[in-house]
Short mmCIF file of C-alpha atoms in Angstrom, two decimals:
data_model
loop_
_atom_site.label_atom_id
_atom_site.label_comp_id
_atom_site.label_asym_id
_atom_site.label_seq_id
_atom_site.Cartn_x
_atom_site.Cartn_y
_atom_site.Cartn_z
CA MET A 1 41.10 -31.80 -7.78
CA ILE A 2 37.75 -32.94 -6.47
CA THR A 3 35.86 -30.77 -3.84
CA PRO A 4 32.72 -31.69 -1.90
CA ASP A 5 30.60 -29.22 -3.75
CA MET A 6 31.08 -30.79 -7.02
CA THR A 7 28.34 -32.87 -8.51
CA LEU A 8 28.80 -36.15 -10.30
CA ASP A 9 28.92 -34.26 -13.61
CA ASP A 10 31.47 -31.93 -12.45
CA ILE A 11 34.08 -34.68 -11.73
CA PRO A 12 37.16 -33.96 -13.91
CA LEU A 13 37.74 -36.00 -17.08
CA ALA A 14 41.17 -37.20 -15.85
CA TRP A 15 39.59 -38.76 -12.84
CA ARG A 16 36.82 -40.23 -14.71
CA GLU A 17 39.24 -41.78 -17.24
CA GLN A 18 41.26 -43.19 -14.33
CA HIS A 19 38.12 -45.27 -13.09
CA LYS A 20 37.03 -46.00 -16.56
CA ARG A 21 33.68 -47.83 -16.89
CA VAL A 22 33.21 -48.27 -13.14
CA PHE A 23 32.59 -44.47 -12.72
CA VAL A 24 30.07 -44.61 -15.53
CA ARG A 25 28.30 -47.47 -14.12
CA MET A 26 28.39 -45.95 -10.61
CA ARG A 27 27.08 -42.38 -11.83
CA ASN A 28 24.23 -44.09 -13.92
CA CYS A 29 23.12 -46.14 -10.87
CA LEU A 30 23.15 -43.31 -8.45
CA MET A 31 21.35 -40.96 -10.70
CA TRP A 32 18.19 -43.09 -10.76
CA ASP A 33 17.47 -41.58 -7.47
CA TYR A 34 17.79 -37.98 -8.68
CA ASP A 35 16.64 -35.46 -11.24
CA PRO A 36 18.93 -35.51 -14.11
CA LEU A 37 19.12 -31.78 -14.03
CA GLU A 38 19.93 -31.71 -10.29
CA PRO A 39 22.76 -34.27 -9.80
CA PRO A 40 23.70 -35.01 -6.27
CA THR A 41 27.11 -33.29 -4.73
CA VAL A 42 29.83 -35.46 -3.64
CA MET A 43 29.04 -34.16 -0.08
CA GLU A 44 25.45 -35.34 -0.37
CA LEU A 45 26.51 -38.68 -1.51
CA PHE A 46 29.16 -38.97 1.17
CA THR A 47 26.47 -38.07 3.87
CA LEU A 48 24.15 -40.88 2.59
CA SER A 49 26.94 -43.26 2.59
CA LEU A 50 27.49 -42.90 6.27
CA ASP A 51 24.42 -44.95 6.60
CA PRO A 52 25.06 -48.47 6.50
CA GLU A 53 21.64 -49.41 5.21
CA TRP A 54 22.11 -47.08 2.32
CA ARG A 55 25.35 -48.94 1.40
CA LYS A 56 23.56 -52.25 1.66
CA GLU A 57 20.75 -51.24 -0.47
CA LYS A 58 23.03 -49.81 -3.16
CA LEU A 59 25.05 -52.94 -3.21
CA ARG A 60 21.73 -54.61 -3.93
CA THR A 61 20.97 -52.53 -6.94
CA PRO A 62 21.49 -53.97 -10.40
CA ASN A 63 24.74 -52.72 -12.15
CA PHE A 64 25.85 -51.24 -8.66
CA SER A 65 28.99 -53.70 -7.92
CA ILE A 66 31.33 -53.86 -5.11
CA LYS A 67 33.68 -51.89 -7.46
CA SER A 68 31.04 -49.20 -7.69
CA MET A 69 31.04 -48.74 -4.06
CA ALA A 70 34.91 -48.75 -3.93
CA CYS A 71 35.01 -46.07 -6.87
CA LEU A 72 32.60 -44.00 -4.83
CA ASP A 73 34.70 -44.30 -1.70
CA ALA A 74 37.77 -43.27 -3.83
CA LEU A 75 35.86 -40.21 -5.00
CA PHE A 76 35.10 -39.31 -1.38
CA GLU A 77 38.78 -39.67 -0.45
CA ASP A 78 39.93 -37.65 -3.25
CA ALA A 79 37.45 -34.90 -2.23
CA GLY A 80 39.17 -35.03 1.40
CA LEU A 81 35.93 -36.74 2.91
CA ARG A 82 36.80 -39.64 5.24
CA ALA A 83 34.78 -41.50 7.92
CA HIS A 84 35.15 -44.60 9.91
CA PRO A 85 34.68 -47.38 7.41
CA VAL A 86 31.30 -49.22 7.77
CA ARG A 87 31.33 -52.93 8.06
CA LEU A 88 28.74 -54.44 6.07
CA ASN A 89 27.17 -57.87 6.42
CA ILE A 90 28.12 -58.97 2.93
CA PRO A 91 31.71 -60.82 2.87
CA GLU A 92 32.56 -59.80 -0.60
CA ALA A 93 32.04 -56.05 0.05
CA ASN A 94 33.90 -56.26 3.30
CA ALA A 95 36.94 -57.67 1.36
CA VAL A 96 36.94 -54.87 -1.12
CA LEU A 97 36.62 -52.31 1.63
CA GLY A 98 39.50 -53.73 3.45
CA PHE A 99 37.92 -55.81 6.19
CA GLY A 100 39.25 -59.10 4.85
CA GLY A 101 35.90 -60.62 4.06
#
């Protein structure tokens, strides 16, 4: 079970394995903005992700793919965090996020 107060390092191994390399890539990209000794919590990332500009910026980050964003959204959902989805001005991302591109 994932809770909002968990950090990326606290995510259970079973969940990480379910999402395989995408989780590792996503985590590594997100950690560029943080002190390695103080990884962000799921809630902190969820709060940031509510900003469409933050999402667009992340999708432009090398190695942070549309699959990484979908993995992050799955993490939020499994932690019980839901928000109205954000439509991005990037057709490929909209397709993955369920907006049909």
